[in-house]
């Protein structure tokens, strides 16, 4: 039971209730020197230009640019390697860069604080078509030699790299800025060719003529990772008849009374019809010959598609016969645009029943599955389309030189209509692959290319992936699905800006000259002279007499060098071989956006498994994309793009776009759920700014109350501390362990939540509110005050270090003002949160939290009142709980006990029975009661003359 009496006496009451009055107004001058108020030069807030200037000063004074080198030179028991996935060097830094680079930096700084040696070499992906196109666009012509194109592209990439690197450093990213890696560097290219050589030696790289994704707008082959799908693409879809010239043997008897039957196919790519070589069916599905009610035309279709087709054709379809797909074996159709050509009916497992007719038009030069059928049945693979997407002379004079995407497609449709082969024509809106660089539609086109046989690597890659930790785990299924979809990887590109495929071709036979001897020597030349030497040096530089002899090749004059370059995903996918430490070329982590599931994550895995039979990473961290506050993709045309430079430095109109500084940008990254789409906008940034301001006020309170305190000489041993102070060390220890675990899991959002909860609940609402008596009113050198200051210093140190990976500028600023440091010290060179096992006090935790329960009941029973106006009588039945409370108050009644301090009352009496002088006869006449379900009084309140009492039972 708790008895509370209103009182205006007692030093504690004066301290808590009257302090504000004593230190304000006319009384300020008289009483200010009687209390020890907080004093610090640490500013409450820093805004505008002052903020930007302060961040730059801190970066310079605290050696942000020297931290990486310092920690690499420092001895450490463990190394942490985060391999930087190279951003593309084709534009200005954007919020996607900020999300990725800051997320990595938070982890790296955490590892440095823990005492590990961090290996983090930033890099850039410098080759590829986007850079080449922009370089050509600046010039306004493409009539350039390969060397001229390469020079322009290199200059463009270098400018982009310079801008991006400056931005990353301004964001506070710690890295080996003096030794970045660039995929256009000769030594990097040499390491890449060594990977190429080893894969070729194992038979994993080969040349073949097969269909690949082809971009007419870029005039090059593309890999799956270089595509983006437009869900609103509109194709002209046709239902086309292929008349049966030879009926399948098993249907011949049934068909005597049918008349002419035509196989009906559906296609969204009419331009591929001239290249048709077969019509495919599914052997395990039922098929039917149906008669149209409107014109009695006989059509061969899958039985389960009849109802859907009747609706599409707007006529009834009468089934004349139904039979299994296997009965179609041996059937032969007439080609609809080449009357003299016959094409067979062939079984295939890729035929589906979800759309179309159940029969699939098959053009091996323009379809992956079609090519598989052609390989199995030895069909010709004829490509009638050139590099620009125009029909060649093989397609005939009517189609030659016409674009298959526009007028060529229309001409094919016209030819089909004139032949009476079109049953239905319609627009079809569907998802279609586009070139991610030019934003134009692509096609599938057969051409001679270099490939990696990923089918033979797939199982090994899956096994290696099982040993890799994936965060979040849900991303693992996407990684596995991407591997399943990739049967081969086209690695040749028909461009100039890239690493040349190290192959020579015999002038007469066209046979490639490519082996370990030639590639090893070419890699050596590239290492010394760069890959421009492929164009500047004579063939003799690469095909030396020694190379020709070991290769058992003819004279050097018999060979010409290849003109293709390597896919940029092979460039970056080989980065593990060029960048990671030789002692253990496996990174602890790869951290990239979800678009790299089919990109860098996969290309790195495949190349590493091919060469070393293991993954290049121990953990994969997959984050989402930065989007607007409405969840929309950022677009300049929509006007929702957030420029990180504007976020930090402010826009042209500072009233509209004020400067937030780098730490706000970093807080946004840390606070967000990075494993989904990450929203950013004015509201998000203002919320981050407000959160940092609140944190800053807390840090200022801590610094202000540590004025003149030196922890090296004035710290109090935990055993001599007040119990409340010991309890706070226990809470601080628990907080630091949880924060450490959260950082280790890349869960920065949990770090922020833990920090805010600790500051709000444990500090502001609890500890700070009950220690002000000791801080302000106890003698400066008293044990109670020094005990409190010792804890405040530990809290300041722990909070500063816990926020340091996220807010390095603020953390270092606090460290400059904190007591107990030598001149020149910086937080990041002084380690992680320091706690002790001595701080762990579970028994004390029970006592303090029991007292807190009494305190909460007391404060909730006097809403709107000042607790210091009351005297408390706490009545607890004899037992363990009473003994725990006795540990907080040795005397029965006290104005300065730890229990009184915790209760924030003027005086506290602790008893195990009701006081004898308690005027219980007044209860029934003036009391207010609350009764629980058991009919037991929870508390009652009454007045007797000028005294107020509150009882709480425990």
PDB file of C-alpha atoms in Angstrom, residues 76-300:
ATOM      1  CA  UNK A  76      43.595  -6.662 -36.273  1.00  0.00           C
ATOM      2  CA  UNK A  77      42.711 -10.271 -35.549  1.00  0.00           C
ATOM      3  CA  UNK A  78      39.907 -10.380 -38.099  1.00  0.00           C
ATOM      4  CA  UNK A  79      39.187  -8.839 -41.476  1.00  0.00           C
ATOM      5  CA  UNK A  80      35.810  -7.889 -42.841  1.00  0.00           C
ATOM      6  CA  UNK A  81      35.544  -7.717 -46.626  1.00  0.00           C
ATOM      7  CA  UNK A  82      32.581  -6.009 -48.270  1.00  0.00           C
ATOM      8  CA  UNK A  83      33.032  -6.156 -52.023  1.00  0.00           C
ATOM      9  CA  UNK A  84      31.659  -3.100 -53.771  1.00  0.00           C
ATOM     10  CA  UNK A  85      29.442  -3.855 -56.726  1.00  0.00           C
ATOM     11  CA  UNK A  86      30.555  -1.311 -59.308  1.00  0.00           C
ATOM     12  CA  UNK A  87      28.010   1.408 -60.091  1.00  0.00           C
ATOM     13  CA  UNK A  88      27.708   2.311 -63.728  1.00  0.00           C
ATOM     14  CA  UNK A  89      29.830   5.289 -64.777  1.00  0.00           C
ATOM     15  CA  UNK A  90      27.234   6.924 -66.996  1.00  0.00           C
ATOM     16  CA  UNK A  91      25.659   9.765 -65.035  1.00  0.00           C
ATOM     17  CA  UNK A  92      25.300  11.855 -61.912  1.00  0.00           C
ATOM     18  CA  UNK A  93      24.899  10.372 -58.428  1.00  0.00           C
ATOM     19  CA  UNK A  94      21.279   9.664 -57.458  1.00  0.00           C
ATOM     20  CA  UNK A  95      19.373   8.488 -54.383  1.00  0.00           C
ATOM     21  CA  UNK A  96      19.795   4.871 -55.482  1.00  0.00           C
ATOM     22  CA  UNK A  97      23.535   5.388 -55.135  1.00  0.00           C
ATOM     23  CA  UNK A  98      22.982   7.002 -51.732  1.00  0.00           C
ATOM     24  CA  UNK A  99      20.872   4.108 -50.501  1.00  0.00           C
ATOM     25  CA  UNK A 100      23.448   1.558 -51.586  1.00  0.00           C
ATOM     26  CA  UNK A 101      26.665   3.342 -50.611  1.00  0.00           C
ATOM     27  CA  UNK A 102      25.427   4.531 -47.215  1.00  0.00           C
ATOM     28  CA  UNK A 103      24.044   1.094 -46.387  1.00  0.00           C
ATOM     29  CA  UNK A 104      27.480  -0.377 -47.071  1.00  0.00           C
ATOM     30  CA  UNK A 105      29.236   2.392 -45.155  1.00  0.00           C
ATOM     31  CA  UNK A 106      27.112   1.855 -42.058  1.00  0.00           C
ATOM     32  CA  UNK A 107      28.268  -1.751 -41.928  1.00  0.00           C
ATOM     33  CA  UNK A 108      31.901  -0.904 -42.671  1.00  0.00           C
ATOM     34  CA  UNK A 109      32.066   1.757 -39.976  1.00  0.00           C
ATOM     35  CA  UNK A 110      30.482  -0.636 -37.496  1.00  0.00           C
ATOM     36  CA  UNK A 111      33.175  -3.202 -38.288  1.00  0.00           C
ATOM     37  CA  UNK A 112      35.959  -0.615 -37.883  1.00  0.00           C
ATOM     38  CA  UNK A 113      34.560   0.330 -34.486  1.00  0.00           C
ATOM     39  CA  UNK A 114      34.536  -3.348 -33.507  1.00  0.00           C
ATOM     40  CA  UNK A 115      38.249  -3.501 -34.222  1.00  0.00           C
ATOM     41  CA  UNK A 116      38.148  -5.413 -37.487  1.00  0.00           C
ATOM     42  CA  UNK A 117      40.224  -4.532 -40.509  1.00  0.00           C
ATOM     43  CA  UNK A 118      37.829  -3.569 -43.274  1.00  0.00           C
ATOM     44  CA  UNK A 119      38.568  -4.319 -46.922  1.00  0.00           C
ATOM     45  CA  UNK A 120      36.418  -2.063 -49.073  1.00  0.00           C
ATOM     46  CA  UNK A 121      37.683  -0.975 -52.478  1.00  0.00           C
ATOM     47  CA  UNK A 122      35.108   1.092 -54.390  1.00  0.00           C
ATOM     48  CA  UNK A 123      34.837   0.432 -58.085  1.00  0.00           C
ATOM     49  CA  UNK A 124      33.096   1.485 -61.282  1.00  0.00           C
ATOM     50  CA  UNK A 125      31.670  -0.437 -64.219  1.00  0.00           C
ATOM     51  CA  UNK A 126      33.123   1.605 -67.057  1.00  0.00           C
ATOM     52  CA  UNK A 127      32.367  -0.261 -70.304  1.00  0.00           C
ATOM     53  CA  UNK A 128      29.175  -0.864 -72.188  1.00  0.00           C
ATOM     54  CA  UNK A 129      26.642   0.569 -74.557  1.00  0.00           C
ATOM     55  CA  UNK A 130      25.063   3.344 -72.422  1.00  0.00           C
ATOM     56  CA  UNK A 131      28.420   5.078 -72.093  1.00  0.00           C
ATOM     57  CA  UNK A 132      29.226   4.480 -75.750  1.00  0.00           C
ATOM     58  CA  UNK A 133      25.871   5.889 -76.867  1.00  0.00           C
ATOM     59  CA  UNK A 134      26.219   8.985 -74.700  1.00  0.00           C
ATOM     60  CA  UNK A 135      29.741   9.544 -75.978  1.00  0.00           C
ATOM     61  CA  UNK A 136      28.492   9.299 -79.563  1.00  0.00           C
ATOM     62  CA  UNK A 137      25.535  11.487 -78.752  1.00  0.00           C
ATOM     63  CA  UNK A 138      27.799  14.251 -77.535  1.00  0.00           C
ATOM     64  CA  UNK A 139      29.653  14.065 -80.829  1.00  0.00           C
ATOM     65  CA  UNK A 140      26.530  13.892 -82.952  1.00  0.00           C
ATOM     66  CA  UNK A 141      27.825  11.180 -85.304  1.00  0.00           C
ATOM     67  CA  UNK A 142      28.681   7.505 -85.261  1.00  0.00           C
ATOM     68  CA  UNK A 143      31.112   7.657 -88.181  1.00  0.00           C
ATOM     69  CA  UNK A 144      34.086   7.034 -85.912  1.00  0.00           C
ATOM     70  CA  UNK A 145      36.809   4.449 -85.669  1.00  0.00           C
ATOM     71  CA  UNK A 146      36.735   2.046 -82.701  1.00  0.00           C
ATOM     72  CA  UNK A 147      39.646   3.907 -81.105  1.00  0.00           C
ATOM     73  CA  UNK A 148      37.877   7.254 -81.422  1.00  0.00           C
ATOM     74  CA  UNK A 149      34.732   5.784 -79.888  1.00  0.00           C
ATOM     75  CA  UNK A 150      36.765   4.261 -77.052  1.00  0.00           C
ATOM     76  CA  UNK A 151      38.534   7.544 -76.343  1.00  0.00           C
ATOM     77  CA  UNK A 152      35.246   9.450 -76.175  1.00  0.00           C
ATOM     78  CA  UNK A 153      33.660   6.754 -74.007  1.00  0.00           C
ATOM     79  CA  UNK A 154      36.611   6.695 -71.615  1.00  0.00           C
ATOM     80  CA  UNK A 155      36.507  10.465 -71.173  1.00  0.00           C
ATOM     81  CA  UNK A 156      32.770  10.361 -70.541  1.00  0.00           C
ATOM     82  CA  UNK A 157      33.157   7.576 -67.944  1.00  0.00           C
ATOM     83  CA  UNK A 158      35.998   9.385 -66.174  1.00  0.00           C
ATOM     84  CA  UNK A 159      33.890  12.527 -65.807  1.00  0.00           C
ATOM     85  CA  UNK A 160      30.995  10.532 -64.369  1.00  0.00           C
ATOM     86  CA  UNK A 161      33.325   8.707 -61.976  1.00  0.00           C
ATOM     87  CA  UNK A 162      34.750  12.008 -60.743  1.00  0.00           C
ATOM     88  CA  UNK A 163      31.282  13.371 -59.936  1.00  0.00           C
ATOM     89  CA  UNK A 164      30.109  10.185 -58.283  1.00  0.00           C
ATOM     90  CA  UNK A 165      33.254   9.741 -56.206  1.00  0.00           C
ATOM     91  CA  UNK A 166      33.025  13.320 -54.880  1.00  0.00           C
ATOM     92  CA  UNK A 167      29.408  12.739 -53.871  1.00  0.00           C
ATOM     93  CA  UNK A 168      30.164   9.438 -52.136  1.00  0.00           C
ATOM     94  CA  UNK A 169      32.937  11.101 -50.118  1.00  0.00           C
ATOM     95  CA  UNK A 170      30.636  13.991 -49.173  1.00  0.00           C
ATOM     96  CA  UNK A 171      28.135  11.453 -47.844  1.00  0.00           C
ATOM     97  CA  UNK A 172      30.840  10.316 -45.440  1.00  0.00           C
ATOM     98  CA  UNK A 173      31.596   7.008 -47.136  1.00  0.00           C
ATOM     99  CA  UNK A 174      34.843   5.484 -45.848  1.00  0.00           C
ATOM    100  CA  UNK A 175      36.768   3.628 -48.552  1.00  0.00           C
ATOM    101  CA  UNK A 176      40.098   3.084 -50.266  1.00  0.00           C
ATOM    102  CA  UNK A 177      39.636   6.141 -52.461  1.00  0.00           C
ATOM    103  CA  UNK A 178      43.269   6.113 -53.565  1.00  0.00           C
ATOM    104  CA  UNK A 179      43.066   2.616 -55.075  1.00  0.00           C
ATOM    105  CA  UNK A 180      39.602   2.301 -56.624  1.00  0.00           C
ATOM    106  CA  UNK A 181      39.084  -0.311 -59.288  1.00  0.00           C
ATOM    107  CA  UNK A 182      37.872   0.474 -62.785  1.00  0.00           C
ATOM    108  CA  UNK A 183      36.848  -2.141 -65.321  1.00  0.00           C
ATOM    109  CA  UNK A 184      38.694  -0.200 -68.053  1.00  0.00           C
ATOM    110  CA  UNK A 185      42.016  -0.486 -66.185  1.00  0.00           C
ATOM    111  CA  UNK A 186      44.559  -2.730 -67.935  1.00  0.00           C
ATOM    112  CA  UNK A 187      45.369  -4.800 -64.856  1.00  0.00           C
ATOM    113  CA  UNK A 188      41.677  -5.373 -64.185  1.00  0.00           C
ATOM    114  CA  UNK A 189      41.144  -6.441 -67.805  1.00  0.00           C
ATOM    115  CA  UNK A 190      44.070  -8.848 -67.541  1.00  0.00           C
ATOM    116  CA  UNK A 191      42.555 -10.481 -64.439  1.00  0.00           C
ATOM    117  CA  UNK A 192      39.253 -10.734 -66.292  1.00  0.00           C
ATOM    118  CA  UNK A 193      40.902 -12.496 -69.252  1.00  0.00           C
ATOM    119  CA  UNK A 194      42.473 -15.021 -66.880  1.00  0.00           C
ATOM    120  CA  UNK A 195      38.968 -15.961 -65.725  1.00  0.00           C
ATOM    121  CA  UNK A 196      37.890 -16.155 -69.369  1.00  0.00           C
ATOM    122  CA  UNK A 197      40.871 -18.400 -70.154  1.00  0.00           C
ATOM    123  CA  UNK A 198      40.194 -20.826 -67.311  1.00  0.00           C
ATOM    124  CA  UNK A 199      36.545 -21.124 -68.273  1.00  0.00           C
ATOM    125  CA  UNK A 200      37.477 -21.691 -71.917  1.00  0.00           C
ATOM    126  CA  UNK A 201      40.025 -24.334 -70.916  1.00  0.00           C
ATOM    127  CA  UNK A 202      37.240 -26.193 -69.105  1.00  0.00           C
ATOM    128  CA  UNK A 203      35.047 -26.124 -72.193  1.00  0.00           C
ATOM    129  CA  UNK A 204      32.555 -23.725 -70.619  1.00  0.00           C
ATOM    130  CA  UNK A 205      33.019 -20.981 -73.235  1.00  0.00           C
ATOM    131  CA  UNK A 206      32.180 -21.807 -76.830  1.00  0.00           C
ATOM    132  CA  UNK A 207      31.099 -20.211 -80.097  1.00  0.00           C
ATOM    133  CA  UNK A 208      27.802 -21.141 -81.707  1.00  0.00           C
ATOM    134  CA  UNK A 209      25.074 -19.959 -84.044  1.00  0.00           C
ATOM    135  CA  UNK A 210      21.850 -19.723 -82.057  1.00  0.00           C
ATOM    136  CA  UNK A 211      19.049 -17.283 -81.213  1.00  0.00           C
ATOM    137  CA  UNK A 212      19.805 -14.565 -78.681  1.00  0.00           C
ATOM    138  CA  UNK A 213      18.114 -11.387 -77.529  1.00  0.00           C
ATOM    139  CA  UNK A 214      19.062  -8.798 -80.095  1.00  0.00           C
ATOM    140  CA  UNK A 215      18.610  -5.028 -79.930  1.00  0.00           C
ATOM    141  CA  UNK A 216      18.169  -3.438 -83.370  1.00  0.00           C
ATOM    142  CA  UNK A 217      18.465  -0.002 -81.773  1.00  0.00           C
ATOM    143  CA  UNK A 218      21.868  -0.908 -80.287  1.00  0.00           C
ATOM    144  CA  UNK A 219      22.868  -3.378 -83.010  1.00  0.00           C
ATOM    145  CA  UNK A 220      24.167  -5.909 -80.499  1.00  0.00           C
ATOM    146  CA  UNK A 221      23.269  -9.075 -78.665  1.00  0.00           C
ATOM    147  CA  UNK A 222      21.921  -8.669 -75.109  1.00  0.00           C
ATOM    148  CA  UNK A 223      21.817 -10.837 -72.012  1.00  0.00           C
ATOM    149  CA  UNK A 224      18.682 -11.356 -69.909  1.00  0.00           C
ATOM    150  CA  UNK A 225      20.022  -8.921 -67.302  1.00  0.00           C
ATOM    151  CA  UNK A 226      20.165  -6.174 -69.952  1.00  0.00           C
ATOM    152  CA  UNK A 227      16.434  -6.303 -70.588  1.00  0.00           C
ATOM    153  CA  UNK A 228      13.534  -4.547 -68.990  1.00  0.00           C
ATOM    154  CA  UNK A 229       9.955  -5.572 -69.670  1.00  0.00           C
ATOM    155  CA  UNK A 230       7.254  -3.183 -70.843  1.00  0.00           C
ATOM    156  CA  UNK A 231       3.889  -4.505 -69.629  1.00  0.00           C
ATOM    157  CA  UNK A 232       1.997  -2.124 -71.953  1.00  0.00           C
ATOM    158  CA  UNK A 233       3.624  -3.188 -75.227  1.00  0.00           C
ATOM    159  CA  UNK A 234       1.111  -3.621 -78.067  1.00  0.00           C
ATOM    160  CA  UNK A 235       1.666  -6.299 -80.721  1.00  0.00           C
ATOM    161  CA  UNK A 236      -0.429  -7.121 -83.762  1.00  0.00           C
ATOM    162  CA  UNK A 237      -1.544 -10.709 -83.086  1.00  0.00           C
ATOM    163  CA  UNK A 238      -2.801 -13.077 -85.791  1.00  0.00           C
ATOM    164  CA  UNK A 239      -4.552 -16.437 -85.956  1.00  0.00           C
ATOM    165  CA  UNK A 240      -3.017 -18.086 -89.039  1.00  0.00           C
ATOM    166  CA  UNK A 241      -3.819 -21.301 -90.892  1.00  0.00           C
ATOM    167  CA  UNK A 242      -1.243 -23.829 -92.083  1.00  0.00           C
ATOM    168  CA  UNK A 243      -3.078 -26.146 -94.517  1.00  0.00           C
ATOM    169  CA  UNK A 244      -2.382 -29.857 -93.910  1.00  0.00           C
ATOM    170  CA  UNK A 245      -0.865 -31.332 -97.080  1.00  0.00           C
ATOM    171  CA  UNK A 246      -0.130 -34.726 -95.560  1.00  0.00           C
ATOM    172  CA  UNK A 247      -2.467 -36.005 -92.887  1.00  0.00           C
ATOM    173  CA  UNK A 248      -0.934 -37.914 -89.963  1.00  0.00           C
ATOM    174  CA  UNK A 249      -1.104 -41.644 -90.663  1.00  0.00           C
ATOM    175  CA  UNK A 250      -3.315 -42.348 -87.625  1.00  0.00           C
ATOM    176  CA  UNK A 251      -5.885 -39.804 -88.834  1.00  0.00           C
ATOM    177  CA  UNK A 252      -5.939 -40.652 -92.506  1.00  0.00           C
ATOM    178  CA  UNK A 253      -8.826 -43.121 -92.211  1.00  0.00           C
ATOM    179  CA  UNK A 254     -10.936 -40.709 -90.149  1.00  0.00           C
ATOM    180  CA  UNK A 255     -10.272 -37.813 -92.482  1.00  0.00           C
ATOM    181  CA  UNK A 256     -11.735 -39.252 -95.671  1.00  0.00           C
ATOM    182  CA  UNK A 257     -14.971 -37.317 -95.192  1.00  0.00           C
ATOM    183  CA  UNK A 258     -13.458 -34.162 -93.719  1.00  0.00           C
ATOM    184  CA  UNK A 259     -12.087 -32.304 -96.660  1.00  0.00           C
ATOM    185  CA  UNK A 260      -9.226 -29.863 -96.278  1.00  0.00           C
ATOM    186  CA  UNK A 261      -7.994 -29.323 -92.678  1.00  0.00           C
ATOM    187  CA  UNK A 262      -5.700 -26.489 -91.556  1.00  0.00           C
ATOM    188  CA  UNK A 263      -3.613 -26.272 -88.412  1.00  0.00           C
ATOM    189  CA  UNK A 264      -4.446 -23.018 -86.630  1.00  0.00           C
ATOM    190  CA  UNK A 265      -1.656 -21.130 -84.868  1.00  0.00           C
ATOM    191  CA  UNK A 266      -1.547 -17.836 -82.937  1.00  0.00           C
ATOM    192  CA  UNK A 267       1.401 -15.429 -82.939  1.00  0.00           C
ATOM    193  CA  UNK A 268       2.177 -11.934 -81.710  1.00  0.00           C
ATOM    194  CA  UNK A 269       5.189 -11.763 -84.038  1.00  0.00           C
ATOM    195  CA  UNK A 270       3.852 -12.133 -87.619  1.00  0.00           C
ATOM    196  CA  UNK A 271       7.236 -11.033 -89.034  1.00  0.00           C
ATOM    197  CA  UNK A 272       8.709 -14.395 -87.929  1.00  0.00           C
ATOM    198  CA  UNK A 273       6.340 -16.396 -90.170  1.00  0.00           C
ATOM    199  CA  UNK A 274       8.708 -16.308 -93.216  1.00  0.00           C
ATOM    200  CA  UNK A 275      11.318 -18.086 -91.037  1.00  0.00           C
ATOM    201  CA  UNK A 276       8.875 -20.837 -89.969  1.00  0.00           C
ATOM    202  CA  UNK A 277      10.213 -24.407 -90.120  1.00  0.00           C
ATOM    203  CA  UNK A 278       7.556 -26.412 -88.244  1.00  0.00           C
ATOM    204  CA  UNK A 279       4.299 -26.412 -86.280  1.00  0.00           C
ATOM    205  CA  UNK A 280       4.598 -27.928 -82.800  1.00  0.00           C
ATOM    206  CA  UNK A 281       2.057 -29.756 -80.677  1.00  0.00           C
ATOM    207  CA  UNK A 282       1.971 -31.164 -77.141  1.00  0.00           C
ATOM    208  CA  UNK A 283       1.993 -35.004 -77.290  1.00  0.00           C
ATOM    209  CA  UNK A 284       0.126 -35.521 -74.002  1.00  0.00           C
ATOM    210  CA  UNK A 285      -2.771 -33.195 -74.835  1.00  0.00           C
ATOM    211  CA  UNK A 286      -6.013 -33.979 -76.667  1.00  0.00           C
ATOM    212  CA  UNK A 287      -6.563 -32.345 -80.057  1.00  0.00           C
ATOM    213  CA  UNK A 288      -9.685 -31.942 -82.192  1.00  0.00           C
ATOM    214  CA  UNK A 289     -10.691 -31.202 -85.751  1.00  0.00           C
ATOM    215  CA  UNK A 290     -13.496 -28.619 -85.559  1.00  0.00           C
ATOM    216  CA  UNK A 291     -15.833 -27.103 -88.134  1.00  0.00           C
ATOM    217  CA  UNK A 292     -16.678 -23.432 -88.043  1.00  0.00           C
ATOM    218  CA  UNK A 293     -20.433 -22.771 -88.134  1.00  0.00           C
ATOM    219  CA  UNK A 294     -20.059 -19.546 -90.129  1.00  0.00           C
ATOM    220  CA  UNK A 295     -18.000 -20.810 -93.091  1.00  0.00           C
ATOM    221  CA  UNK A 296     -17.511 -24.579 -92.472  1.00  0.00           C
ATOM    222  CA  UNK A 297     -13.734 -24.150 -92.382  1.00  0.00           C
ATOM    223  CA  UNK A 298     -11.990 -27.151 -90.744  1.00  0.00           C
ATOM    224  CA  UNK A 299      -9.374 -26.336 -88.136  1.00  0.00           C
ATOM    225  CA  UNK A 300      -6.980 -28.435 -86.079  1.00  0.00           C
TER     226      UNK A 300
END
